[in-house]
XYZ file of C-alpha atoms in Angstrom:
285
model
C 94.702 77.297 86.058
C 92.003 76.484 88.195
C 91.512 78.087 91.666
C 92.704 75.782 94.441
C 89.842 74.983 96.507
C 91.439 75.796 99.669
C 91.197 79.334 98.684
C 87.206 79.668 97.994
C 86.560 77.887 101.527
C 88.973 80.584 102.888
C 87.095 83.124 101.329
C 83.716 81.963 101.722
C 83.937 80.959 105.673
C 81.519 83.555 106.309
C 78.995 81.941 104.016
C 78.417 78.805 105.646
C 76.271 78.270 108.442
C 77.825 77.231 111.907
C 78.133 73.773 111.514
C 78.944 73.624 107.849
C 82.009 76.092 109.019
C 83.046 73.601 111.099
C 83.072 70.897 108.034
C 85.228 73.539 106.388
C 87.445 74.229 109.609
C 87.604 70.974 109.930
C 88.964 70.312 106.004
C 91.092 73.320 105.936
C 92.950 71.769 109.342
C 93.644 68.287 107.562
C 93.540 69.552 103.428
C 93.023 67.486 101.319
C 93.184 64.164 103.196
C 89.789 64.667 105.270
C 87.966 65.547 101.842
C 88.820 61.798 100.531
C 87.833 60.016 103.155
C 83.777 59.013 103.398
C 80.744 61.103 104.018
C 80.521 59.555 107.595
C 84.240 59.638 108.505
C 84.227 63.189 107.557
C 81.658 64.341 109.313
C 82.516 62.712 112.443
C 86.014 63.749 112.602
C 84.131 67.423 111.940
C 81.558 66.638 114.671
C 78.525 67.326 112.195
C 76.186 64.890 110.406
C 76.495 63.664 107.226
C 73.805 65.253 105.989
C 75.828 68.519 106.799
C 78.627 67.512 104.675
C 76.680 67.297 101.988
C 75.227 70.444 101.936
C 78.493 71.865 102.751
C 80.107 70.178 99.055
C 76.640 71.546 97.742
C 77.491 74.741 98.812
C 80.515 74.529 97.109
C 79.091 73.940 93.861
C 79.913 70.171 93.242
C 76.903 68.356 92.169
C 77.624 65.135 94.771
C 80.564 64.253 96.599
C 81.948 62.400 94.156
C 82.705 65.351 92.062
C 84.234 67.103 95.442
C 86.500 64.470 95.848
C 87.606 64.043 92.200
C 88.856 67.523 92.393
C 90.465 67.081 95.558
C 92.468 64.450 93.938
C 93.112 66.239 90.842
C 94.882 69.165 93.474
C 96.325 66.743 94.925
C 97.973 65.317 92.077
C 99.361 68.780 90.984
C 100.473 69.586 94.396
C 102.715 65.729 94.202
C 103.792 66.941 90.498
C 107.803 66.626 89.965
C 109.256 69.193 87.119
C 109.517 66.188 84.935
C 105.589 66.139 84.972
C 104.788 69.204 84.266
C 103.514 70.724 80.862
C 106.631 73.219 79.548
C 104.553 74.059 76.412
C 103.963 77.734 75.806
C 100.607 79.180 74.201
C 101.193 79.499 70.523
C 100.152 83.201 70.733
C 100.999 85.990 73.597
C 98.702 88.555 74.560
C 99.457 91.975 76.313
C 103.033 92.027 76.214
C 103.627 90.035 73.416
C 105.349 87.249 75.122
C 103.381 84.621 76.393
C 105.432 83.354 79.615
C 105.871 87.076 80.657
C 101.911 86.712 80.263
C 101.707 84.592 82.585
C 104.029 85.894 84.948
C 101.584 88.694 84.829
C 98.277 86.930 84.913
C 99.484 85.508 88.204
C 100.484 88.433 89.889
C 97.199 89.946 88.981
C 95.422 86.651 89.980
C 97.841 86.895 93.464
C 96.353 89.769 94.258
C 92.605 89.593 93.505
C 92.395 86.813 95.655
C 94.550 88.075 98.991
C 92.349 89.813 101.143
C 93.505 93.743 101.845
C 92.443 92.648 105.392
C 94.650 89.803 105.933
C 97.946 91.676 104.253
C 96.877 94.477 106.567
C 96.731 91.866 109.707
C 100.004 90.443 108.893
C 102.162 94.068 108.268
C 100.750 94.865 111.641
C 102.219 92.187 113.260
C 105.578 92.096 111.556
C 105.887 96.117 112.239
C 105.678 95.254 116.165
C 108.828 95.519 117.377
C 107.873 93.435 120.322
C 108.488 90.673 118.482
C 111.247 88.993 117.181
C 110.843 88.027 113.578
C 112.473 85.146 111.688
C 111.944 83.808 108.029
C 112.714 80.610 106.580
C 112.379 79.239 103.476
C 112.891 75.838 101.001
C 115.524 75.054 98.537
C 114.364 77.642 95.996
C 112.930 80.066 97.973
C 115.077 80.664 100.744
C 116.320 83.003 98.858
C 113.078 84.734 99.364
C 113.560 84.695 102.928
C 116.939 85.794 103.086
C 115.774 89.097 101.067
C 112.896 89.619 102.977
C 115.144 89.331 106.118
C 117.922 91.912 104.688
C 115.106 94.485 103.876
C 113.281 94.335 107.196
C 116.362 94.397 109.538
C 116.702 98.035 107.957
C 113.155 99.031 109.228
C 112.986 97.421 112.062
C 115.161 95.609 114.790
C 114.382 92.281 115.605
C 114.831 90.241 112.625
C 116.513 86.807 111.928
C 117.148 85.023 108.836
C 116.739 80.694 109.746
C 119.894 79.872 107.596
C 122.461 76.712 107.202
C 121.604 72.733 107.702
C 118.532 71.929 109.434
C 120.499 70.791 112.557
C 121.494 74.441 113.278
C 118.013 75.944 112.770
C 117.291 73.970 116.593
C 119.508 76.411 118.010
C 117.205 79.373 116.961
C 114.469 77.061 117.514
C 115.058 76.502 121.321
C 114.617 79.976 122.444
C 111.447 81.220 120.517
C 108.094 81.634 121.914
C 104.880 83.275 122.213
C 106.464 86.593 121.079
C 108.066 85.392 118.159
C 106.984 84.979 114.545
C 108.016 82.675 111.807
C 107.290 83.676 108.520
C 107.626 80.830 106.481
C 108.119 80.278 102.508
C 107.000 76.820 101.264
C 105.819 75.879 97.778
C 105.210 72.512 96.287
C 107.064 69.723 96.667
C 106.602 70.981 100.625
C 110.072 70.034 102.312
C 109.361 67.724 105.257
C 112.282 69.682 107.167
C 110.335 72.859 106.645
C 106.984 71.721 108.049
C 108.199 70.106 111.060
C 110.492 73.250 111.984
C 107.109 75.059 111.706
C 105.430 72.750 113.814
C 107.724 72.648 116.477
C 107.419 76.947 116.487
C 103.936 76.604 116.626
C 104.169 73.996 119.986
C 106.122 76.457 121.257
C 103.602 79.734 121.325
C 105.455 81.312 118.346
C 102.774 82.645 115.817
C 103.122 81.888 112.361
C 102.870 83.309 108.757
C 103.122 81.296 105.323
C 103.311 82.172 101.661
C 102.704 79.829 99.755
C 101.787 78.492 96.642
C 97.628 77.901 95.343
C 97.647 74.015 96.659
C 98.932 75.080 99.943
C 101.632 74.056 102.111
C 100.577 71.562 105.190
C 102.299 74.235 107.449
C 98.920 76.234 106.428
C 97.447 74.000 109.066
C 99.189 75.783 111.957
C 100.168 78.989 110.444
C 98.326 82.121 111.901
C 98.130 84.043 108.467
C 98.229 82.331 104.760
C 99.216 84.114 101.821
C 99.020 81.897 98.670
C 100.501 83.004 94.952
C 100.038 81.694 91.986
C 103.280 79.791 90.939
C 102.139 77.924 87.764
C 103.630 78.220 84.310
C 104.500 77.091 80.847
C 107.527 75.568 82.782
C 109.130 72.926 84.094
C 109.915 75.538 86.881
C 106.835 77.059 89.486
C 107.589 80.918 89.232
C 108.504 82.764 91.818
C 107.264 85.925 90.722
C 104.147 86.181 92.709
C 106.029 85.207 95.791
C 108.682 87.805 95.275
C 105.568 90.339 95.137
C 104.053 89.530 98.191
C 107.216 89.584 99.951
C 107.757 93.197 98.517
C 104.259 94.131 99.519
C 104.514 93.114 102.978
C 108.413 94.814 103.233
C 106.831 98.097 101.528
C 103.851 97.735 104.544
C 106.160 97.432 107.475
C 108.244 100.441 106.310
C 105.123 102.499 105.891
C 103.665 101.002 109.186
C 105.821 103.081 111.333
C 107.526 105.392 108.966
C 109.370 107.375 111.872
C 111.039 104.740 113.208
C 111.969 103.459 109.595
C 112.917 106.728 108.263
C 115.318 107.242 111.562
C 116.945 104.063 111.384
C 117.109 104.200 107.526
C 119.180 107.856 108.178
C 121.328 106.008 111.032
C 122.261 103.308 108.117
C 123.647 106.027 105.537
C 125.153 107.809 108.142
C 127.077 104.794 109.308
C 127.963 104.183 105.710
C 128.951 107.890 105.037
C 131.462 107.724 108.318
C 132.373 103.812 107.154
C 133.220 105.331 103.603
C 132.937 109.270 103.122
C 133.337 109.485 99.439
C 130.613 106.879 99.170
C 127.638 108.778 97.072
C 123.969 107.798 98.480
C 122.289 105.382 97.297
């Protein structure tokens, strides 16, 4: 599968000169929709020239902006993609394991990770091991599940952590008292749920900083969020995979842990000790 563009301008920000990083600021803030609109209405709304924009799709590697926008609608197409749409045809031959959808389960964990930024997993373990801050996670209708792991394995290390649960009319509840030392780590993968985005947007007004993962086309919430980890989720499937997502989840868990081991290993020991007295015949886990 191809790279979603999104990722490449994220990576290459430090390429660009100053005011073709504000074309790409500018794109990244309003994906893909700025991308199709003209030369001149993109640079304006960028506050460049158009000659800029140009050289900023050049830069890119698309011969004329044409091309750029044809694969802007070809992502965007993908992102829009019911099950029903997708390709469930398997490769005719494996490789590695033998078993070509466990190949690709693989290839995009290994993709997944080439393409995150050490720095940007270490940025976001930093802030999710500050105890200061009062951590919840959300997720969609597939991978709140996601969320609510994530949750159950943090609230061990640290204190602190809430899991956004229930109808959408009880998440305002949670909603109404977070703010500038909050974070909302957020799991959204195409087709992005409406509900989702504007509970993340409303955080956001409100000061709280927040964190998505993602899939390669990237959730709108991307726009607001403080930190962006995308995963490749394609397969031979009806079904995106959640595989990637899972590991990223794991990696950040396994961070905050290590981050401040003291304080995880002491409240990990105050957890078996409360099971031990809860049940004494109970062997450790």
């Amino acid at each position: 599968m191809e790279r979603a563009l999104t990722e490449e301008i994220r990576e290459r920000l430090d390429e660009f000169t100053t005011t073709e990083r504000r074309a790409a600021v500018a794109l990244l803030a309003n994906y893909p929709m700025l991308g199709l609109e003209t030369v001149a209405q993109f640079a304006e709304a960028a506050g460049v020239s158009s000659p800029t924009i140009l050289r900023f799709v050049a830069r890119l590697g698309f011969p004329g902006f044409a091309d750029f926008q044809k694969r802007l609608r070809a992502e965007l197409e993908n992102q829009l993609k019911s099950p029903l749409a997708r390709d469930p045809a398997l490769p005719e031959t494996g490789s590695g394991c033998g078993n070509a959808f466990a190949d690709k389960l693989v290839e995009n964990l290994r993709e997944t990770f080439q393409h995150l930024p050490q720095k940007d997993i270490e940025a976001f373990v930093r802030l999710l091991a500050d105890e200061k801050r009062t951590i919840h996670l959300i997720g969609g209708r597939f991978t709140d599940a996601l969320a609510r792991y994530m949750a159950a394995h943090l609230r061990i290390v640290r204190p602190g952590v809430q899991h956004v649960a229930g109808q959408e009319g009880n998440w305002l509840d949670q909603l109404i008292g977070m703010g500038p030392k909050d974070v909302l780590v957020v799991f959204d993968i195409r087709r992005y749920q409406t509900e989702i985005i504007r509970f993340a947007e409303a955080a956001a007004r409100q000061g709280v900083t927040v964190g998505l993962i993602t899939d390669s086309w990237m959730s709108p919430i991307a726009r607001i969020a403080a930190h962006v980890l995308p995963a490749r989720v394609a397969v031979p499937s009806p079904w995106d995979s959640s595989t990637a997502l899972m590991a990223i989840a794991e990696a950040l868990i396994a961070g905050v842990t290590q981050e401040n081991w003291v304080r995880s290993e002491q409240r990990m020991k105050a957890l078996e000790a409360l099971r031990h007295a809860r049940d004494p015949e109970r062997p450790a886990d």
